[in-house]
Coordinates of C-alpha atoms in Angstrom, one line a residue:
M1 CA 62.9 3.1 -11.4
K2 CA 61.3 6.4 -9.7
K3 CA 58.9 6.5 -12.9
V4 CA 57.7 3.1 -12.2
I5 CA 57.0 3.4 -8.7
H6 CA 55.1 6.5 -9.6
I7 CA 53.1 4.7 -11.8
C8 CA 52.4 1.8 -9.3
I9 CA 51.5 4.8 -6.6
I10 CA 48.8 6.2 -9.3
I11 CA 47.3 2.5 -10.2
T12 CA 47.2 1.8 -6.5
I13 CA 45.2 5.3 -5.8
L14 CA 43.0 4.7 -8.6
V15 CA 42.0 1.2 -8.0
A16 CA 41.3 2.4 -3.9
I17 CA 39.2 5.3 -5.5
G18 CA 36.9 2.9 -7.7
F19 CA 36.6 0.1 -4.9
T20 CA 35.7 3.0 -2.3
G21 CA 33.0 4.1 -5.3
L22 CA 31.7 0.6 -5.8
I23 CA 31.2 -0.2 -1.8
V24 CA 29.5 3.4 -1.7
V25 CA 26.7 2.5 -4.8
L26 CA 26.4 -1.1 -3.6
R27 CA 25.6 0.2 0.0
Y28 CA 23.2 2.8 -1.5
D29 CA 21.6 -0.3 -3.4
E30 CA 21.0 -1.9 -0.4
K31 CA 20.2 0.7 2.2
G32 CA 19.1 3.4 -0.2
E33 CA 18.6 7.1 1.3
T34 CA 19.7 7.2 5.0
N35 CA 18.1 10.6 5.7
M36 CA 14.6 11.0 4.0
P37 CA 12.9 14.1 4.1
F38 CA 9.9 12.4 4.8
D39 CA 9.1 8.8 6.2
I40 CA 6.6 6.1 6.3
T41 CA 5.9 5.7 9.7
K42 CA 3.1 3.2 9.7
I43 CA 1.2 1.0 7.6
T44 CA -2.5 0.0 8.7
I45 CA -4.3 -3.0 7.4
V46 CA -7.8 -3.2 8.2
S47 CA -9.6 -6.4 6.9
T48 CA -13.4 -6.7 6.6
T49 CA -16.1 -9.3 5.6
D50 CA -19.1 -7.7 3.4
A51 CA -21.6 -8.5 0.9
K52 CA -24.1 -7.1 -1.8
D53 CA -27.5 -8.0 -2.1
V54 CA -28.7 -9.5 -4.8
E55 CA -32.4 -9.3 -5.6
D56 CA -34.3 -12.5 -6.6
G57 CA -37.5 -12.3 -5.0
E58 CA -37.4 -15.6 -3.3
N59 CA -35.1 -15.3 -0.5
I60 CA -34.7 -13.1 2.6
W61 CA -31.0 -13.0 2.1
N62 CA -29.0 -13.3 -1.1
L63 CA -25.8 -12.2 -0.6
N64 CA -22.6 -12.1 -3.1
I65 CA -19.7 -12.1 -0.4
C66 CA -16.6 -10.3 -0.7
Q67 CA -13.5 -9.5 1.6
N68 CA -12.1 -6.2 1.7
N69 CA -8.5 -5.1 2.7
D70 CA -8.2 -1.2 3.6
I71 CA -4.4 -0.1 3.3
Y72 CA -3.8 3.0 5.1
I73 CA -0.3 4.8 4.8
D74 CA 1.1 7.1 7.1
I75 CA 3.8 9.3 6.0
E76 CA 5.7 12.0 8.4
K77 CA 8.1 14.6 8.1
N78 CA 11.6 13.8 9.1
E79 CA 12.9 16.1 12.1
N80 CA 16.3 15.0 11.5
Y81 CA 16.0 16.4 7.9
K82 CA 17.1 20.0 8.3
K83 CA 16.1 21.3 4.8
K84 CA 12.8 22.5 4.0
S85 CA 10.8 20.3 2.0
I86 CA 7.5 20.3 0.5
I87 CA 5.3 17.2 -0.9
N88 CA 3.9 18.0 -4.6
K89 CA 2.1 14.6 -4.7
V90 CA 2.4 10.8 -3.7
I91 CA 2.2 8.3 -6.1
I92 CA 1.3 4.5 -5.6
N93 CA 1.4 2.3 -8.9
N94 CA 2.6 -0.8 -10.5
V95 CA 0.4 -2.6 -8.0
K96 CA 0.5 -6.1 -8.8
I97 CA -0.9 -9.3 -7.1
V98 CA 2.7 -11.3 -6.2
K99 CA 0.3 -14.4 -4.7
E100 CA -3.2 -15.0 -6.1
P101 CA -5.8 -16.4 -3.5
K102 CA -7.3 -19.6 -4.1
N103 CA -10.7 -18.3 -4.0
G104 CA -12.3 -14.9 -5.5
E105 CA -11.1 -12.1 -7.6
I106 CA -8.7 -9.2 -6.3
S107 CA -9.5 -5.9 -7.6
F108 CA -8.0 -2.4 -6.3
Y109 CA -10.1 0.7 -5.5
R110 CA -9.4 4.4 -4.8
P111 CA -11.4 6.1 -2.3
S112 CA -14.9 6.9 -3.0
N113 CA -16.9 10.3 -3.0
N114 CA -19.8 9.0 -1.3
K115 CA -19.5 10.9 2.2
L116 CA -21.1 7.8 4.1
S117 CA -18.4 5.2 2.9
T118 CA -14.6 6.0 2.4
F119 CA -14.5 3.0 -0.3
E120 CA -17.2 1.3 -2.4
N121 CA -16.4 -1.7 -4.6
I122 CA -17.9 -0.4 -7.7
E123 CA -16.6 0.0 -11.3
Q124 CA -15.9 3.7 -11.3
Y125 CA -13.5 3.5 -8.4
E126 CA -11.2 0.6 -9.5
Q127 CA -7.9 1.5 -10.4
K128 CA -4.2 0.3 -10.2
E129 CA -2.8 3.7 -9.9
F130 CA -3.6 6.3 -7.1
E131 CA -2.2 9.7 -6.8
Y132 CA -2.6 12.2 -3.8
Q133 CA -1.8 15.7 -4.6
G134 CA 0.2 17.7 -1.7
E135 CA -2.1 20.3 -0.3
K136 CA -2.5 22.2 2.9
T137 CA -4.3 19.7 4.5
S138 CA -5.0 15.8 4.1
N139 CA -8.2 14.4 2.8
I140 CA -8.5 10.9 1.7
Q141 CA -11.5 11.1 0.0
E142 CA -10.5 13.9 -2.2
M143 CA -7.1 12.5 -2.7
Q144 CA -5.4 14.9 -1.0
I145 CA -2.2 14.6 1.4
S146 CA -0.9 17.5 3.8
N147 CA 2.4 18.7 2.0
Q148 CA 3.8 18.3 5.2
G149 CA 2.8 14.9 5.6
G150 CA -0.3 12.8 6.1
R151 CA -2.5 9.6 5.6
L152 CA -3.4 8.5 2.2
A153 CA -5.3 5.0 1.8
F154 CA -6.5 2.5 -1.1
R155 CA -8.3 -0.7 -1.0
C156 CA -7.7 -4.1 -2.0
A157 CA -10.7 -6.3 -2.2
N158 CA -11.3 -10.2 -3.1
N159 CA -14.5 -10.3 -4.8
N160 CA -17.1 -13.1 -6.0
L161 CA -16.0 -15.3 -3.1
G162 CA -19.5 -17.2 -2.8
T163 CA -23.0 -16.9 -2.5
Y164 CA -25.2 -16.9 1.0
K165 CA -28.9 -17.7 0.5
S166 CA -31.0 -17.9 3.6
N167 CA -34.7 -17.7 4.7
D168 CA -34.3 -18.5 8.1
E169 CA -32.5 -15.6 9.8
E170 CA -34.2 -12.2 10.5
E171 CA -31.0 -10.8 11.4
L172 CA -27.6 -11.6 9.8
D173 CA -24.1 -11.3 11.4
Y174 CA -22.0 -10.0 8.1
N175 CA -19.1 -11.0 10.2
K176 CA -20.1 -14.7 10.0
L177 CA -20.6 -14.9 6.3
L178 CA -17.3 -16.3 5.4
D179 CA -17.7 -19.3 8.1
K180 CA -21.2 -19.7 6.7
I181 CA -19.9 -20.7 3.2
N182 CA -17.1 -22.7 4.7
M183 CA -14.3 -20.4 3.5
K184 CA -11.1 -21.0 5.2
N185 CA -8.4 -18.6 5.8
D186 CA -6.0 -20.4 3.6
D187 CA -8.3 -20.0 0.7
L188 CA -7.9 -16.1 1.1
E189 CA -4.0 -15.5 1.8
A190 CA -2.5 -13.4 -0.8
K191 CA 0.5 -11.1 -1.3
I192 CA 0.7 -7.7 -3.3
S193 CA 3.2 -5.4 -4.0
F194 CA 3.4 -1.7 -5.1
N195 CA 5.6 0.9 -5.9
I196 CA 5.4 4.4 -3.9
E197 CA 6.5 7.8 -5.2
I198 CA 7.4 10.7 -2.8
V199 CA 7.6 13.8 -5.1
L200 CA 8.7 17.0 -3.9
I201 CA 8.1 20.4 -5.2
N202 CA 11.7 20.7 -6.5
K203 CA 10.9 17.7 -8.8
I204 CA 13.2 15.3 -6.6
T205 CA 11.2 11.8 -6.2
F206 CA 12.0 9.1 -3.7
K207 CA 10.7 5.9 -4.6
S208 CA 10.4 2.5 -2.8
T209 CA 8.8 -0.9 -3.3
I210 CA 6.6 -2.6 -0.6
E211 CA 5.0 -5.8 -0.6
L212 CA 1.9 -6.8 1.9
D213 CA 0.3 -9.9 2.9
I214 CA -3.5 -10.0 3.2
P215 CA -5.8 -10.6 5.0
V216 CA -4.6 -10.0 8.3
G217 CA -5.5 -12.2 11.4
D218 CA -8.3 -14.8 11.5
I219 CA -10.6 -12.8 9.2
V220 CA -13.2 -16.2 8.6
K221 CA -13.8 -16.4 12.5
D222 CA -13.6 -12.7 13.5
G223 CA -15.2 -11.0 10.5
K224 CA -13.0 -7.9 11.0
T225 CA -9.2 -7.6 12.0
S226 CA -6.5 -4.9 11.8
Q227 CA -2.7 -4.8 11.7
E228 CA -0.3 -1.9 12.3
I229 CA 3.1 -2.3 10.8
T230 CA 6.0 0.0 12.3
D231 CA 8.8 -2.3 12.2
M232 CA 9.4 -1.8 8.2
D233 CA 12.5 -2.4 5.9
I234 CA 11.5 0.2 3.4
V235 CA 14.4 1.1 1.1
F236 CA 13.6 4.8 -0.5
K237 CA 15.7 5.7 -3.9
R238 CA 16.0 9.2 -5.0
T239 CA 15.4 10.2 -8.5
E240 CA 15.0 13.3 -10.4
N241 CA 12.9 14.2 -13.2

């Protein structure tokens, strides 16, 4: 009888341990890391209207219109994390278009090397993976982020939205171009997703997936809009290489 009781007690303990372990795993799957060395504190989306000149020799204005969304991600050191941590690099990859816009063609761009412009919608900068190296200071155009936290950025552009031609205007407000070609905000609505990996110098990696709706605000009416996102439910999970 005592042997049976002992076996029952052991089984009960093992079941309890297994159940507790399952709860921990499920909680981690839902909540992820609860004390990150670095946090994403803000994502800023700047949506603008732009256009490229098309030379035809007949019109004062011949423009190929696009709509740009510049995405800035701020990473800051978590003051509650007491261990010393150093960022080796931050990687953005697996960039996807979750919802296609009704009009245009979406492309992604790294920052340009042109000191006069942070981004340029040209082929040499088009890519779907962005790697920022951890350095002493942050520099977006050199693809560097401070190893103690900083800002990184990439562009999601909706190109080839339409052409605007005119000989009637000496000056042109680019912010009104989308309205001039009868574009609607609904035609531009899209959703993108991407993975972000914060890789520390000790090879520990924290990985998360982020989804964003673009563009922000009434881009057709205003021509330039922006949004700062600080209330975010971003779940990071740890991996070791």
